[in-house]
Short mmCIF file of C-alpha atoms in Angstrom, two decimals:
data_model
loop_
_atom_site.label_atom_id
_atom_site.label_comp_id
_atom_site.label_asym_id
_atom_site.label_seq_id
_atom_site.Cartn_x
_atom_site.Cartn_y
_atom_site.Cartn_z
CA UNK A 1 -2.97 -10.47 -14.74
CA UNK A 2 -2.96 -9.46 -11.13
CA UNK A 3 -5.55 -8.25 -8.78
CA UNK A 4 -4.91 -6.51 -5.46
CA UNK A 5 -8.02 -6.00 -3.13
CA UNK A 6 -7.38 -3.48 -0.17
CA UNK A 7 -9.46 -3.42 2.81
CA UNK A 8 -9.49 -1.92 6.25
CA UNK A 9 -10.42 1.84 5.64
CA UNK A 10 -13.11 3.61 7.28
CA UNK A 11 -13.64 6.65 9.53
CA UNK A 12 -11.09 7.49 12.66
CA UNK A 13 -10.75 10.72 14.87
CA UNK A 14 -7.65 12.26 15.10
CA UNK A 15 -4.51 9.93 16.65
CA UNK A 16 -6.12 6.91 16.08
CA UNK A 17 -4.83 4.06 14.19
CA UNK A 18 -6.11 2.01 11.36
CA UNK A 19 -4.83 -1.22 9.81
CA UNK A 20 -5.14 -1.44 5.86
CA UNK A 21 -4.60 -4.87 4.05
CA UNK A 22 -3.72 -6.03 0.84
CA UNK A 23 -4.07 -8.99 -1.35
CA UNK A 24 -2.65 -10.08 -4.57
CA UNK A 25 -3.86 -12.57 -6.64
CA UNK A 26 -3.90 -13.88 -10.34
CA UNK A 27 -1.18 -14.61 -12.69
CA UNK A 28 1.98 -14.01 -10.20
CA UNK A 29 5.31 -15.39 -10.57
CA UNK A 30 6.78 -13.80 -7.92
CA UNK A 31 5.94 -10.31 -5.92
CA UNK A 32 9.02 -8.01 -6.38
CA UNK A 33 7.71 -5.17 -4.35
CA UNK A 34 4.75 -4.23 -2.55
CA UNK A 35 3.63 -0.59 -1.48
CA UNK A 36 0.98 1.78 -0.68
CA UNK A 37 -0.11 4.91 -2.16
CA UNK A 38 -2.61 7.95 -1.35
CA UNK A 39 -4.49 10.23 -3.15
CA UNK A 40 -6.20 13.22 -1.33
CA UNK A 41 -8.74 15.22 -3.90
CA UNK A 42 -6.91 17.55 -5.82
CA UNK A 43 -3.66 16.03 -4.87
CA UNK A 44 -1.52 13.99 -6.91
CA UNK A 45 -1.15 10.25 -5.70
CA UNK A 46 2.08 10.06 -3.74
CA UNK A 47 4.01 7.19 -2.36
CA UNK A 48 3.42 6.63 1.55
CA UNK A 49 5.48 3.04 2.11
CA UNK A 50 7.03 0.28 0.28
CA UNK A 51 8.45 -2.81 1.25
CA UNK A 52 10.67 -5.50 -0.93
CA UNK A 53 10.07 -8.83 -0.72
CA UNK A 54 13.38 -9.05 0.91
CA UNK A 55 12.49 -6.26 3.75
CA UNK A 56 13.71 -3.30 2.42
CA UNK A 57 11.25 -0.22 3.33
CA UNK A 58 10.59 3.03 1.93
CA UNK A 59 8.09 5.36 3.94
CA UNK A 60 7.26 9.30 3.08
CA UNK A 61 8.59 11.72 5.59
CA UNK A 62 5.37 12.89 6.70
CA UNK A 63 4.35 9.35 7.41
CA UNK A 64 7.99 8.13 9.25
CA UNK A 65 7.51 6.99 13.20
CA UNK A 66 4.06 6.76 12.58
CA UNK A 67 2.98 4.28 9.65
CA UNK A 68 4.57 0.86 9.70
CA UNK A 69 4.43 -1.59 6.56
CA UNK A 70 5.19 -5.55 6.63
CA UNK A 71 4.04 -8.15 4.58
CA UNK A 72 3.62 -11.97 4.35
CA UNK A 73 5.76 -12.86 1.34
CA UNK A 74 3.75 -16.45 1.43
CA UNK A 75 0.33 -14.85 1.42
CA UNK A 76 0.84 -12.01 -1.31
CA UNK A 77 -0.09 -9.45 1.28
CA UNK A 78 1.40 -6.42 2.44
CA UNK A 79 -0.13 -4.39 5.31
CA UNK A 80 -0.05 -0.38 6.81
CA UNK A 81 -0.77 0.09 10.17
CA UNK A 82 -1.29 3.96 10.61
CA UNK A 83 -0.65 5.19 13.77
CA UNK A 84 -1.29 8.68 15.52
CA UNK A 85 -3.63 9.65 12.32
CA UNK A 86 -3.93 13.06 11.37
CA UNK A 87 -6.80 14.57 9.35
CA UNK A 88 -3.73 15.42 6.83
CA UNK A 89 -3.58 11.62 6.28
CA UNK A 90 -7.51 11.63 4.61
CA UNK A 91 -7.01 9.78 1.78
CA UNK A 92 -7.67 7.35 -0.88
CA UNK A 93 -5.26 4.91 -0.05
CA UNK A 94 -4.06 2.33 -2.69
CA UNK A 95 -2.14 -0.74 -3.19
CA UNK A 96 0.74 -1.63 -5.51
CA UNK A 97 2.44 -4.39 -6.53
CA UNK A 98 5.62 -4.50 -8.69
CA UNK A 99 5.41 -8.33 -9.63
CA UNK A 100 7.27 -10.47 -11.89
CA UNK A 101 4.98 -11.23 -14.99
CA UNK A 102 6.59 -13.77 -17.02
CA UNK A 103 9.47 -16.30 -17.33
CA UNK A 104 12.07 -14.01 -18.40
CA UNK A 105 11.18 -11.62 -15.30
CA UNK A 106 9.86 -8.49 -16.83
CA UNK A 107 7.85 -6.58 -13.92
CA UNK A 108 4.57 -4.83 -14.23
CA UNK A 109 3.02 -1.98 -11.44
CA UNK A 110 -0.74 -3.21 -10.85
CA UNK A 111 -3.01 -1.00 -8.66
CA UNK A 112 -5.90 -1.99 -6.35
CA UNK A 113 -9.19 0.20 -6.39
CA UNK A 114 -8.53 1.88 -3.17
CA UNK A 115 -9.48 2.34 0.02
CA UNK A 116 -10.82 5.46 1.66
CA UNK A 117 -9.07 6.49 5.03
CA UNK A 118 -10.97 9.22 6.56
CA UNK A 119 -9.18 11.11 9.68
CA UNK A 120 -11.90 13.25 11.49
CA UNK A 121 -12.93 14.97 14.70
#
């Protein structure tokens, strides 16, 4: 099994920035993708950026030239800095992992808990 903790949400006015991070541990062979997600309430959770372990990224449009994801292959963690933040981005932000489970490399999605952004004057 994996576990991903997030951390690094909180409160921020309008066009600040924010830097989430997040972990994965457990039961990993190897991390095939890592990405973040959001879900404002009564919104359905929606894909804001991936990254492959080999550097490929994938943002939303709404989030391009202002969100940035990397990662550290070695450390299991993938970061989002969040630039020029709108109260649009108010969130529950989540991690995901697309990881290799087993010998014969199936691949599993596992999702953190979340972590709130807030964006507000």
């Amino acid at each position: 099994q994996v576990q991903l903790v997030e951390s690094g949400g909180g409160l921020v006015q309008p066009g600040g920035s924010l830097r989430l991070s997040c972990v994965a541990s457990g039961r990993i062979f190897s991390i095939y993708a890592m990405g973040w997600y959001r879900q404002a309430p009564g919104k359905q959770r929606d894909l804001v950026a991936s990254i492959t372990s080999g550097g490929i990224t994938d943002y939303a449009d709404s989030v391009k030239g202002r969100f940035t994801i990397s990662r550290d292959n070695a450390k299991n963690t993938v970061y989002l800095q969040m630039n020029s933040l709108k109260p649009e981005d108010t969130a529950v932000y989540y991690c995901n992992t697309e990881t290799r489970i087993n010998v014969e490399g199936a691949g599993m999605h596992y999702w953190g808990k979340g972590t709130l952004v807030t964006v507000s004057s």
